[in-house]
mmCIF file of C-alpha atoms in Angstrom:
data_model
loop_
_atom_site.group_PDB
_atom_site.id
_atom_site.type_symbol
_atom_site.label_atom_id
_atom_site.label_comp_id
_atom_site.label_asym_id
_atom_site.label_seq_id
_atom_site.Cartn_x
_atom_site.Cartn_y
_atom_site.Cartn_z
ATOM 1 C CA MET A 8 13.705 -5.850 76.835
ATOM 2 C CA SER A 9 12.223 -7.301 73.655
ATOM 3 C CA ARG A 10 12.015 -5.392 70.488
ATOM 4 C CA LEU A 11 8.631 -3.941 69.169
ATOM 5 C CA VAL A 12 7.655 -5.579 65.928
ATOM 6 C CA ARG A 13 7.443 -3.115 63.129
ATOM 7 C CA PRO A 14 3.620 -2.593 61.843
ATOM 8 C CA THR A 15 4.954 -2.558 58.215
ATOM 9 C CA LEU A 16 6.579 -5.929 58.645
ATOM 10 C CA ILE A 17 3.386 -7.552 60.164
ATOM 11 C CA VAL A 18 1.332 -5.873 57.143
ATOM 12 C CA GLY A 19 3.959 -7.276 54.712
ATOM 13 C CA VAL A 20 3.666 -10.748 55.929
ATOM 14 C CA VAL A 21 -0.290 -10.537 56.072
ATOM 15 C CA LEU A 22 -0.209 -9.561 52.385
ATOM 16 C CA ALA A 23 2.249 -12.283 51.377
ATOM 17 C CA LEU A 24 0.053 -14.987 52.949
ATOM 18 C CA LEU A 25 -2.967 -13.371 51.390
ATOM 19 C CA GLY A 26 -0.966 -13.487 47.861
ATOM 20 C CA PHE A 27 -0.771 -10.073 47.420
ATOM 21 C CA ALA A 28 2.927 -9.530 47.392
ATOM 22 C CA ASN A 29 3.193 -8.045 44.213
ATOM 23 C CA ILE A 30 1.406 -4.917 45.649
ATOM 24 C CA ILE A 31 4.406 -3.740 47.657
ATOM 25 C CA GLY A 32 7.605 -3.560 46.317
ATOM 26 C CA THR A 33 7.937 -6.890 43.815
ATOM 27 C CA ALA A 34 7.844 -6.737 40.289
ATOM 28 C CA THR A 35 4.627 -6.995 38.142
ATOM 29 C CA PRO A 36 4.548 -9.992 35.504
ATOM 30 C CA SER A 37 6.126 -8.732 32.393
ATOM 31 C CA ASN A 38 2.759 -9.452 30.482
ATOM 32 C CA ALA A 39 1.106 -6.811 32.599
ATOM 33 C CA ALA A 40 3.917 -4.316 31.876
ATOM 34 C CA THR A 41 3.937 -1.526 29.353
ATOM 35 C CA ALA A 42 4.285 -3.195 25.788
ATOM 36 C CA ILE A 43 7.796 -3.069 24.175
ATOM 37 C CA THR A 44 8.870 -2.464 20.960
ATOM 38 C CA VAL A 45 9.930 -4.889 18.079
ATOM 39 C CA SER A 46 13.527 -4.064 18.280
ATOM 40 C CA THR A 47 13.575 -4.602 22.024
ATOM 41 C CA ALA A 48 11.741 -7.947 21.538
ATOM 42 C CA ILE A 49 14.104 -9.078 18.942
ATOM 43 C CA GLY A 50 17.121 -8.309 21.151
ATOM 44 C CA ARG A 51 15.475 -9.819 24.219
ATOM 45 C CA GLN A 52 14.701 -13.569 23.087
ATOM 46 C CA ASP A 53 14.756 -15.118 26.491
ATOM 47 C CA GLY A 54 11.838 -16.852 26.839
ATOM 48 C CA THR A 55 10.066 -14.243 29.034
ATOM 49 C CA VAL A 56 6.457 -13.374 28.724
ATOM 50 C CA ALA A 57 5.935 -9.749 27.066
ATOM 51 C CA SER A 58 3.470 -7.686 25.266
ATOM 52 C CA VAL A 59 4.939 -6.210 21.909
ATOM 53 C CA THR A 60 3.335 -3.140 20.065
ATOM 54 C CA GLY A 61 4.245 -3.022 16.161
ATOM 55 C CA TYR A 62 2.661 -2.747 12.505
ATOM 56 C CA VAL A 63 1.651 -5.920 10.749
ATOM 57 C CA VAL A 64 4.051 -6.069 7.557
ATOM 58 C CA GLY A 65 3.344 -9.563 6.174
ATOM 59 C CA GLN A 66 3.181 -13.189 7.069
ATOM 60 C CA PRO A 67 6.506 -15.415 7.474
ATOM 61 C CA THR A 68 6.823 -18.384 5.611
ATOM 62 C CA ALA A 69 10.354 -19.038 5.922
ATOM 63 C CA THR A 70 13.353 -17.796 7.958
ATOM 64 C CA ASN A 71 14.014 -15.089 5.430
ATOM 65 C CA THR A 72 10.771 -14.883 3.734
ATOM 66 C CA VAL A 73 7.843 -12.695 4.457
ATOM 67 C CA VAL A 74 4.868 -12.379 1.948
ATOM 68 C CA ARG A 75 2.752 -9.307 1.755
ATOM 69 C CA SER A 76 -0.197 -11.094 -0.480
ATOM 70 C CA ASN A 77 -1.581 -14.191 -1.289
ATOM 71 C CA PHE A 78 -1.352 -15.214 2.464
ATOM 72 C CA PRO A 79 -1.232 -19.251 2.630
ATOM 73 C CA ASN A 80 -2.957 -19.423 5.933
ATOM 74 C CA ASN A 81 -3.895 -17.633 9.144
ATOM 75 C CA TYR A 82 -1.154 -19.159 11.397
ATOM 76 C CA ALA A 83 1.560 -16.348 11.688
ATOM 77 C CA LEU A 84 2.290 -12.705 11.059
ATOM 78 C CA ALA A 85 5.312 -10.381 11.058
ATOM 79 C CA LEU A 86 5.630 -7.385 13.301
ATOM 80 C CA ALA A 87 7.978 -4.201 12.554
ATOM 81 C CA ASP A 88 8.467 -0.615 14.226
ATOM 82 C CA SER A 89 7.370 0.769 10.758
ATOM 83 C CA ALA A 90 4.593 -0.184 8.525
ATOM 84 C CA THR A 91 7.150 0.315 5.458
ATOM 85 C CA GLN A 92 9.931 -1.918 6.969
ATOM 86 C CA THR A 93 10.865 -4.387 4.248
ATOM 87 C CA SER A 94 14.015 -6.062 5.900
ATOM 88 C CA THR A 95 13.276 -9.383 7.682
ATOM 89 C CA SER A 96 16.009 -8.716 10.258
ATOM 90 C CA SER A 97 13.924 -5.764 11.520
ATOM 91 C CA MET A 98 10.909 -8.139 12.102
ATOM 92 C CA LEU A 99 9.334 -10.180 14.729
ATOM 93 C CA TYR A 100 7.672 -13.331 13.562
ATOM 94 C CA VAL A 101 4.314 -13.960 15.629
ATOM 95 C CA GLN A 102 2.925 -17.222 16.109
ATOM 96 C CA ILE A 103 -1.014 -16.998 15.879
ATOM 97 C CA THR A 104 -2.308 -19.433 18.376
ATOM 98 C CA SER A 105 -5.537 -21.199 17.269
ATOM 99 C CA GLY A 106 -8.154 -18.842 19.327
ATOM 100 C CA PHE A 107 -7.047 -15.762 17.519
ATOM 101 C CA ARG A 108 -6.500 -17.017 13.637
ATOM 102 C CA ALA A 109 -10.124 -15.965 12.758
ATOM 103 C CA SER A 110 -9.623 -12.484 13.850
ATOM 104 C CA TYR A 111 -5.682 -11.925 13.141
ATOM 105 C CA GLY A 112 -4.805 -14.286 10.765
ATOM 106 C CA LEU A 113 -3.942 -12.519 7.389
ATOM 107 C CA GLN A 114 -5.398 -14.975 4.987
ATOM 108 C CA SER A 115 -8.724 -14.067 6.609
ATOM 109 C CA ASN A 116 -7.811 -10.569 7.450
ATOM 110 C CA PRO A 117 -5.704 -8.928 4.731
ATOM 111 C CA GLY A 118 -6.758 -5.499 5.710
ATOM 112 C CA LEU A 119 -4.530 -5.891 8.781
ATOM 113 C CA LEU A 120 -1.577 -5.121 6.781
ATOM 114 C CA GLY A 121 -0.080 -1.716 7.854
ATOM 115 C CA GLN A 122 -2.319 -1.545 10.970
ATOM 116 C CA LYS A 123 -0.705 -1.233 14.518
ATOM 117 C CA ILE A 124 -1.435 -4.073 17.100
ATOM 118 C CA THR A 125 -0.410 -5.299 20.496
ATOM 119 C CA VAL A 126 0.415 -9.072 20.886
ATOM 120 C CA THR A 127 1.358 -10.824 24.039
ATOM 121 C CA GLY A 128 3.375 -14.010 24.262
ATOM 122 C CA SER A 129 6.912 -15.863 24.866
ATOM 123 C CA LEU A 130 9.804 -14.281 23.382
ATOM 124 C CA GLY A 131 11.453 -17.113 21.523
ATOM 125 C CA ALA A 132 12.484 -18.279 18.162
ATOM 126 C CA TYR A 133 9.899 -18.824 15.296
ATOM 127 C CA PHE A 134 10.674 -20.088 11.882
ATOM 128 C CA ALA A 135 14.358 -20.076 13.249
ATOM 129 C CA HIS A 136 14.076 -16.252 13.471
ATOM 130 C CA PRO A 137 13.382 -13.906 16.423
ATOM 131 C CA GLY A 138 9.865 -14.262 17.268
ATOM 132 C CA LEU A 139 6.748 -14.476 19.904
ATOM 133 C CA THR A 140 5.239 -17.869 20.462
ATOM 134 C CA ASN A 141 2.459 -19.255 22.551
ATOM 135 C CA THR A 142 0.435 -15.987 22.114
ATOM 136 C CA THR A 143 -2.155 -15.299 24.790
ATOM 137 C CA ALA A 144 -3.712 -11.849 23.777
ATOM 138 C CA PHE A 145 -4.093 -9.725 20.627
ATOM 139 C CA SER A 146 -5.364 -6.247 20.712
ATOM 140 C CA GLY A 147 -5.737 -3.469 18.209
ATOM 141 C CA GLY A 148 -6.206 -3.476 14.435
ATOM 142 C CA GLY A 149 -9.422 -1.889 14.430
ATOM 143 C CA THR A 150 -8.126 1.279 12.657
ATOM 144 C CA THR A 151 -5.184 1.836 10.357
ATOM 145 C CA ASP A 152 -2.473 3.729 11.672
ATOM 146 C CA PRO A 153 0.054 3.612 9.024
ATOM 147 C CA PRO A 154 3.419 5.571 8.716
ATOM 148 C CA GLY A 155 2.672 9.515 8.304
ATOM 149 C CA ASP A 156 -0.827 9.359 8.759
ATOM 150 C CA PRO A 157 -2.649 10.982 5.583
ATOM 151 C CA GLY A 158 -3.570 13.907 7.782
ATOM 152 C CA ASP A 159 0.323 14.836 8.289
ATOM 153 C CA TYR A 160 1.489 13.164 5.004
ATOM 154 C CA TYR A 161 1.548 16.303 3.206
ATOM 155 C CA ALA A 162 2.787 18.720 5.722
ATOM 156 C CA GLY A 163 5.897 19.428 3.778
ATOM 157 C CA ALA A 164 3.514 20.875 0.951
ATOM 158 C CA ALA A 165 1.475 23.385 2.981
ATOM 159 C CA GLY A 166 1.327 26.690 1.816
ATOM 160 C CA LYS A 167 3.140 25.862 -1.386
ATOM 161 C CA SER A 168 1.938 26.288 -5.010
ATOM 162 C CA GLY A 169 3.113 26.283 -8.466
ATOM 163 C CA ALA A 170 6.806 24.695 -8.896
ATOM 164 C CA ALA A 171 7.422 24.696 -5.055
ATOM 165 C CA LEU A 172 4.420 22.578 -4.461
ATOM 166 C CA LYS A 173 5.525 20.216 -7.372
ATOM 167 C CA ALA A 174 9.015 19.719 -5.864
ATOM 168 C CA ALA A 175 7.369 19.258 -2.344
ATOM 169 C CA LEU A 176 5.051 16.730 -3.440
ATOM 170 C CA HIS A 177 7.903 14.966 -5.356
ATOM 171 C CA THR A 178 9.846 14.655 -2.121
ATOM 172 C CA ILE A 179 7.060 13.202 -0.257
ATOM 173 C CA ILE A 180 5.764 10.691 -2.647
ATOM 174 C CA SER A 181 9.156 9.591 -3.684
ATOM 175 C CA SER A 182 9.535 7.761 -0.488
ATOM 176 C CA GLN A 183 8.087 4.425 -1.344
ATOM 177 C CA THR A 184 8.197 0.591 -1.502
ATOM 178 C CA LYS A 185 8.860 -0.783 -4.854
ATOM 179 C CA LEU A 186 7.632 -3.799 -6.550
ATOM 180 C CA THR A 187 9.010 -6.092 -9.153
ATOM 181 C CA TYR A 188 7.011 -6.623 -12.267
ATOM 182 C CA ASP A 189 6.036 -10.001 -11.058
ATOM 183 C CA GLN A 190 4.622 -8.737 -7.954
ATOM 184 C CA VAL A 191 2.144 -6.290 -9.931
ATOM 185 C CA TRP A 192 -0.082 -9.281 -10.763
ATOM 186 C CA ASP A 193 -0.785 -9.832 -7.199
ATOM 187 C CA ALA A 194 -0.990 -6.132 -6.151
ATOM 188 C CA LEU A 195 -3.678 -5.219 -8.867
ATOM 189 C CA GLU A 196 -5.755 -8.203 -7.711
ATOM 190 C CA VAL A 197 -6.194 -6.369 -4.465
ATOM 191 C CA THR A 198 -6.196 -2.765 -5.587
ATOM 192 C CA ASP A 199 -8.550 -3.236 -8.469
ATOM 193 C CA GLN A 200 -10.782 -5.887 -6.901
ATOM 194 C CA ASP A 201 -14.293 -5.702 -7.996
ATOM 195 C CA PRO A 202 -16.214 -4.510 -4.734
ATOM 196 C CA ASN A 203 -19.209 -6.645 -5.710
ATOM 197 C CA ASN A 204 -17.169 -9.786 -6.370
ATOM 198 C CA SER A 205 -13.979 -10.533 -4.567
ATOM 199 C CA ASN A 206 -12.839 -13.052 -7.266
ATOM 200 C CA ASN A 207 -12.715 -10.381 -10.008
ATOM 201 C CA VAL A 208 -11.097 -7.241 -10.871
ATOM 202 C CA ILE A 209 -12.419 -4.260 -12.803
ATOM 203 C CA GLU A 210 -10.445 -3.177 -16.116
ATOM 204 C CA VAL A 211 -9.903 0.376 -16.165
ATOM 205 C CA TYR A 212 -10.655 1.254 -19.626
ATOM 206 C CA SER A 213 -13.513 -1.038 -20.451
ATOM 207 C CA GLY A 214 -14.986 -1.131 -16.954
ATOM 208 C CA ARG A 215 -15.480 -4.951 -17.347
ATOM 209 C CA SER A 216 -15.500 -7.339 -14.160
ATOM 210 C CA ILE A 217 -13.241 -10.285 -14.906
ATOM 211 C CA ALA A 218 -12.020 -13.174 -13.067
ATOM 212 C CA LYS A 219 -8.565 -12.545 -11.256
ATOM 213 C CA SER A 220 -7.498 -15.941 -12.518
ATOM 214 C CA SER A 221 -7.945 -14.679 -16.194
ATOM 215 C CA GLU A 222 -4.686 -12.845 -16.244
ATOM 216 C CA GLY A 223 -2.476 -13.521 -19.049
ATOM 217 C CA GLY A 224 -1.699 -12.835 -22.628
ATOM 218 C CA GLY A 225 -4.651 -14.795 -24.211
ATOM 219 C CA VAL A 226 -7.890 -13.443 -26.079
ATOM 220 C CA ASP A 227 -10.205 -11.985 -23.399
ATOM 221 C CA ASP A 228 -7.519 -12.219 -20.695
ATOM 222 C CA TRP A 229 -6.495 -9.302 -18.556
ATOM 223 C CA ASN A 230 -3.039 -7.983 -18.242
ATOM 224 C CA ARG A 231 -0.984 -5.082 -16.778
ATOM 225 C CA GLU A 232 -1.700 -1.641 -18.570
ATOM 226 C CA HIS A 233 0.896 1.144 -18.200
ATOM 227 C CA VAL A 234 -1.637 4.209 -18.273
ATOM 228 C CA TRP A 235 1.670 6.283 -18.767
ATOM 229 C CA ALA A 236 2.821 4.442 -21.736
ATOM 230 C CA LYS A 237 6.176 2.819 -20.865
ATOM 231 C CA SER A 238 7.774 3.744 -24.298
ATOM 232 C CA HIS A 239 7.190 7.295 -23.401
ATOM 233 C CA GLY A 240 10.490 7.526 -21.680
ATOM 234 C CA ASP A 241 11.447 4.036 -22.418
ATOM 235 C CA PHE A 242 11.502 2.911 -18.953
ATOM 236 C CA GLY A 243 9.911 -0.593 -19.843
ATOM 237 C CA THR A 244 8.958 -2.869 -16.833
ATOM 238 C CA ALA A 245 12.128 -1.855 -14.761
ATOM 239 C CA THR A 246 11.356 -1.655 -11.074
ATOM 240 C CA GLY A 247 10.325 2.024 -10.583
ATOM 241 C CA PRO A 248 8.000 3.651 -13.315
ATOM 242 C CA GLY A 249 7.328 0.400 -15.084
ATOM 243 C CA THR A 250 6.101 -1.276 -11.895
ATOM 244 C CA ASP A 251 4.441 1.508 -10.126
ATOM 245 C CA ILE A 252 1.059 0.561 -9.491
ATOM 246 C CA HIS A 253 -0.252 4.205 -9.072
ATOM 247 C CA HIS A 254 -0.612 3.925 -12.983
ATOM 248 C CA LEU A 255 -0.407 0.316 -13.687
ATOM 249 C CA ARG A 256 -4.019 -1.165 -13.930
ATOM 250 C CA PRO A 257 -5.865 -4.372 -15.178
ATOM 251 C CA GLU A 258 -7.141 -4.233 -18.905
ATOM 252 C CA ASP A 259 -8.473 -6.618 -21.537
ATOM 253 C CA VAL A 260 -5.659 -7.649 -23.715
ATOM 254 C CA SER A 261 -7.122 -6.465 -26.980
ATOM 255 C CA VAL A 262 -8.220 -3.304 -25.393
ATOM 256 C CA ASN A 263 -4.524 -2.554 -24.083
ATOM 257 C CA SER A 264 -3.243 -3.233 -27.555
ATOM 258 C CA ALA A 265 -5.601 -0.922 -29.091
ATOM 259 C CA ARG A 266 -4.509 1.701 -26.569
ATOM 260 C CA GLY A 267 -0.816 0.920 -27.335
ATOM 261 C CA ASN A 268 1.380 3.992 -26.616
ATOM 262 C CA LEU A 269 -1.065 6.461 -27.786
ATOM 263 C CA ASP A 270 -1.421 10.019 -25.929
ATOM 264 C CA PHE A 271 -4.951 10.991 -24.501
ATOM 265 C CA ASP A 272 -7.213 13.085 -26.275
ATOM 266 C CA ASN A 273 -11.053 13.641 -27.428
ATOM 267 C CA SER A 274 -11.288 12.112 -30.778
ATOM 268 C CA GLY A 275 -11.336 9.050 -32.713
ATOM 269 C CA THR A 276 -13.916 6.037 -33.445
ATOM 270 C CA ALA A 277 -15.240 3.500 -31.079
ATOM 271 C CA VAL A 278 -12.966 0.887 -29.641
ATOM 272 C CA ALA A 279 -14.102 -2.771 -29.880
ATOM 273 C CA GLN A 280 -14.654 -4.340 -26.396
ATOM 274 C CA CYS A 281 -14.557 -0.845 -24.706
ATOM 275 C CA THR A 282 -17.855 0.785 -24.387
ATOM 276 C CA GLY A 283 -17.260 4.693 -24.290
ATOM 277 C CA CYS A 284 -13.505 4.361 -25.595
ATOM 278 C CA THR A 285 -12.370 6.368 -28.894
ATOM 279 C CA ALA A 286 -9.132 6.139 -30.455
ATOM 280 C CA ASP A 287 -7.491 7.388 -33.726
ATOM 281 C CA SER A 288 -3.879 7.560 -35.397
ATOM 282 C CA ASP A 289 -2.225 9.468 -32.341
ATOM 283 C CA SER A 290 -4.784 9.677 -29.354
ATOM 284 C CA PHE A 291 -6.939 7.579 -26.948
ATOM 285 C CA ALA A 292 -9.899 8.377 -24.898
ATOM 286 C CA PRO A 293 -10.999 5.816 -22.059
ATOM 287 C CA ARG A 294 -14.935 5.595 -21.091
ATOM 288 C CA PRO A 295 -16.044 8.843 -19.291
ATOM 289 C CA ALA A 296 -16.338 7.283 -15.709
ATOM 290 C CA VAL A 297 -12.523 6.832 -15.627
ATOM 291 C CA ARG A 298 -11.093 9.793 -17.683
ATOM 292 C CA GLY A 299 -10.359 11.731 -14.495
ATOM 293 C CA ASP A 300 -8.749 8.656 -12.836
ATOM 294 C CA VAL A 301 -6.511 8.265 -15.911
ATOM 295 C CA ALA A 302 -5.622 12.377 -15.855
ATOM 296 C CA ARG A 303 -4.759 11.962 -12.170
ATOM 297 C CA MET A 304 -2.618 8.910 -12.772
ATOM 298 C CA ILE A 305 -0.641 10.848 -15.169
ATOM 299 C CA PHE A 306 -0.182 13.775 -13.052
ATOM 300 C CA TYR A 307 1.129 11.599 -10.563
ATOM 301 C CA MET A 308 3.749 10.078 -12.774
ATOM 302 C CA ALA A 309 5.003 13.532 -13.957
ATOM 303 C CA VAL A 310 5.440 14.616 -10.229
ATOM 304 C CA ARG A 311 7.034 11.429 -9.073
ATOM 305 C CA TYR A 312 9.334 10.779 -11.839
ATOM 306 C CA GLU A 313 11.785 13.822 -12.264
ATOM 307 C CA GLY A 314 14.939 12.468 -13.559
ATOM 308 C CA ASP A 315 16.523 12.112 -10.224
ATOM 309 C CA ASP A 316 16.460 8.478 -9.639
ATOM 310 C CA GLY A 317 18.217 7.216 -12.792
ATOM 311 C CA PHE A 318 14.804 7.295 -14.892
ATOM 312 C CA PRO A 319 13.610 9.848 -17.336
ATOM 313 C CA ASN A 320 11.913 13.142 -16.229
ATOM 314 C CA LEU A 321 8.411 12.509 -17.197
ATOM 315 C CA GLU A 322 6.313 15.661 -18.170
ATOM 316 C CA VAL A 323 2.902 16.395 -19.199
ATOM 317 C CA ASN A 324 2.690 18.721 -22.486
ATOM 318 C CA ASN A 325 -0.095 19.788 -24.662
ATOM 319 C CA SER A 326 0.752 17.736 -27.605
ATOM 320 C CA VAL A 327 -0.200 14.065 -29.092
ATOM 321 C CA GLY A 328 2.009 11.785 -31.083
ATOM 322 C CA ASN A 329 4.630 12.087 -28.474
ATOM 323 C CA GLY A 330 6.062 8.972 -29.313
ATOM 324 C CA THR A 331 9.228 7.835 -27.360
ATOM 325 C CA ALA A 332 9.809 11.136 -25.819
ATOM 326 C CA PRO A 333 9.342 11.199 -21.910
ATOM 327 C CA TYR A 334 6.297 13.196 -22.606
ATOM 328 C CA ILE A 335 2.342 12.452 -22.502
ATOM 329 C CA GLY A 336 -0.229 14.920 -23.619
ATOM 330 C CA LYS A 337 -2.739 16.338 -23.901
ATOM 331 C CA LEU A 338 -2.424 18.587 -21.074
ATOM 332 C CA THR A 339 -5.658 20.897 -21.245
ATOM 333 C CA VAL A 340 -7.596 17.680 -22.070
ATOM 334 C CA LEU A 341 -6.571 15.776 -19.120
ATOM 335 C CA LYS A 342 -7.122 18.909 -16.902
ATOM 336 C CA ALA A 343 -10.737 19.102 -18.294
ATOM 337 C CA TRP A 344 -10.912 15.278 -17.460
ATOM 338 C CA ALA A 345 -9.984 15.631 -13.958
ATOM 339 C CA ALA A 346 -12.455 18.506 -13.583
ATOM 340 C CA ALA A 347 -15.137 16.770 -15.099
ATOM 341 C CA ASP A 348 -14.574 13.451 -13.313
ATOM 342 C CA PRO A 349 -13.570 14.106 -9.581
ATOM 343 C CA PRO A 350 -12.404 11.206 -7.475
ATOM 344 C CA ASP A 351 -14.838 8.526 -6.635
ATOM 345 C CA ALA A 352 -14.683 5.742 -3.949
ATOM 346 C CA PHE A 353 -13.314 3.182 -5.916
ATOM 347 C CA GLU A 354 -10.453 5.487 -6.647
ATOM 348 C CA GLN A 355 -9.967 6.815 -3.068
ATOM 349 C CA HIS A 356 -9.989 3.183 -1.798
ATOM 350 C CA ARG A 357 -7.417 2.106 -4.254
ATOM 351 C CA ASN A 358 -5.287 5.297 -3.226
ATOM 352 C CA ASP A 359 -5.555 3.998 0.408
ATOM 353 C CA VAL A 360 -4.719 0.258 -0.291
ATOM 354 C CA ILE A 361 -1.646 1.276 -2.279
ATOM 355 C CA TYR A 362 -0.662 3.510 0.510
ATOM 356 C CA ASN A 363 -1.340 1.028 3.412
ATOM 357 C CA GLN A 364 -0.452 -2.502 1.873
ATOM 358 C CA PHE A 365 2.046 -2.168 -0.865
ATOM 359 C CA GLN A 366 3.828 1.063 -2.117
ATOM 360 C CA HIS A 367 3.411 3.495 1.265
ATOM 361 C CA ASN A 368 2.853 6.493 -0.836
ATOM 362 C CA ARG A 369 -0.003 8.147 -2.353
ATOM 363 C CA ASN A 370 -1.386 10.102 -5.257
ATOM 364 C CA PRO A 371 -1.660 13.723 -4.112
ATOM 365 C CA PHE A 372 -4.202 14.521 -6.755
ATOM 366 C CA ILE A 373 -6.766 12.132 -5.640
ATOM 367 C CA ASP A 374 -6.580 13.702 -2.175
ATOM 368 C CA HIS A 375 -6.256 16.878 -3.389
ATOM 369 C CA PRO A 376 -7.537 17.541 -6.816
ATOM 370 C CA GLU A 377 -7.029 21.313 -6.582
ATOM 371 C CA TRP A 378 -3.375 21.058 -6.636
ATOM 372 C CA ILE A 379 -3.638 20.162 -10.298
ATOM 373 C CA SER A 380 -4.469 23.697 -11.310
ATOM 374 C CA SER A 381 -1.761 24.987 -8.992
ATOM 375 C CA ILE A 382 0.967 23.253 -10.733
ATOM 376 C CA TRP A 383 -0.310 23.257 -14.108
ATOM 377 C CA PRO A 384 -2.081 26.661 -14.222
#
């Protein structure tokens, strides 16, 4: 007596003939599977197709080199599992095929830096480095999703005030990527870009819009002004307080020289080439529109640098003429400036750019101006 053919077998044969074998029991293609992490992709360089999700951390230009500004073209980007990753060994180099360069190339879309995207391609070497090549799909990047969303960024400071708040904020903002003094030039071209002219930067004290290409030391050039004067604590241009772009700003060479290492106060006579600025023998005042900005930069520095990382303990006091001591004043004036000139869109955008693209830390007094009076009542 012959055996009956099982119905499930018949169904399976029919589906196979119709090209639907994947519906029952066989593996789906890897590019249709759940996206893998960057670390998984780095460890699985086997030529298979996969979707990888990670943060855009720069553009690879060589096996061990990834740039974070002045992107040379739209042909490649680097992904990592953290937006603050700086080690190239933890990055996946992604080839951007021609159809996606306009939307995902970093030269055309520098704002992608720090954003989370998903890319589909073949897991294989690129720039002689673990990579993803022959890419066929890109998604994401419409909204920034950096490490420690600002909504959670200050969780450690919740409910605190006074000295406890200062200590909590110090811990939070001390987690940062540090720049070299040469990298500061490139960073300031992004953080202080004129919103009305992408070829220019805005000088902090004078407010003048000047060509990015005019950086240098000549007359009417712009250079790197340390708002917390570097001699106040003698930290110079060392990586750390000397290169922290939360207080480094573009400024006209002659105005920078006129400010020198003066403390801040309301007095003095007009400063040449700096409408609204005044100075005397022991103090300087910028134009009114940025006095609050200056105050918040000073308060940031006093919280960020507490003497526990090899640099001086920077503090704000109520004096002028502080000289080389690690102090800057005048506290009462700076508090009044901060209250009279609250954070504006330019200052808030600058804080976001520093957080998303460069140092990955924030100035808490731009986000929460009320914390100034809590720490310095």
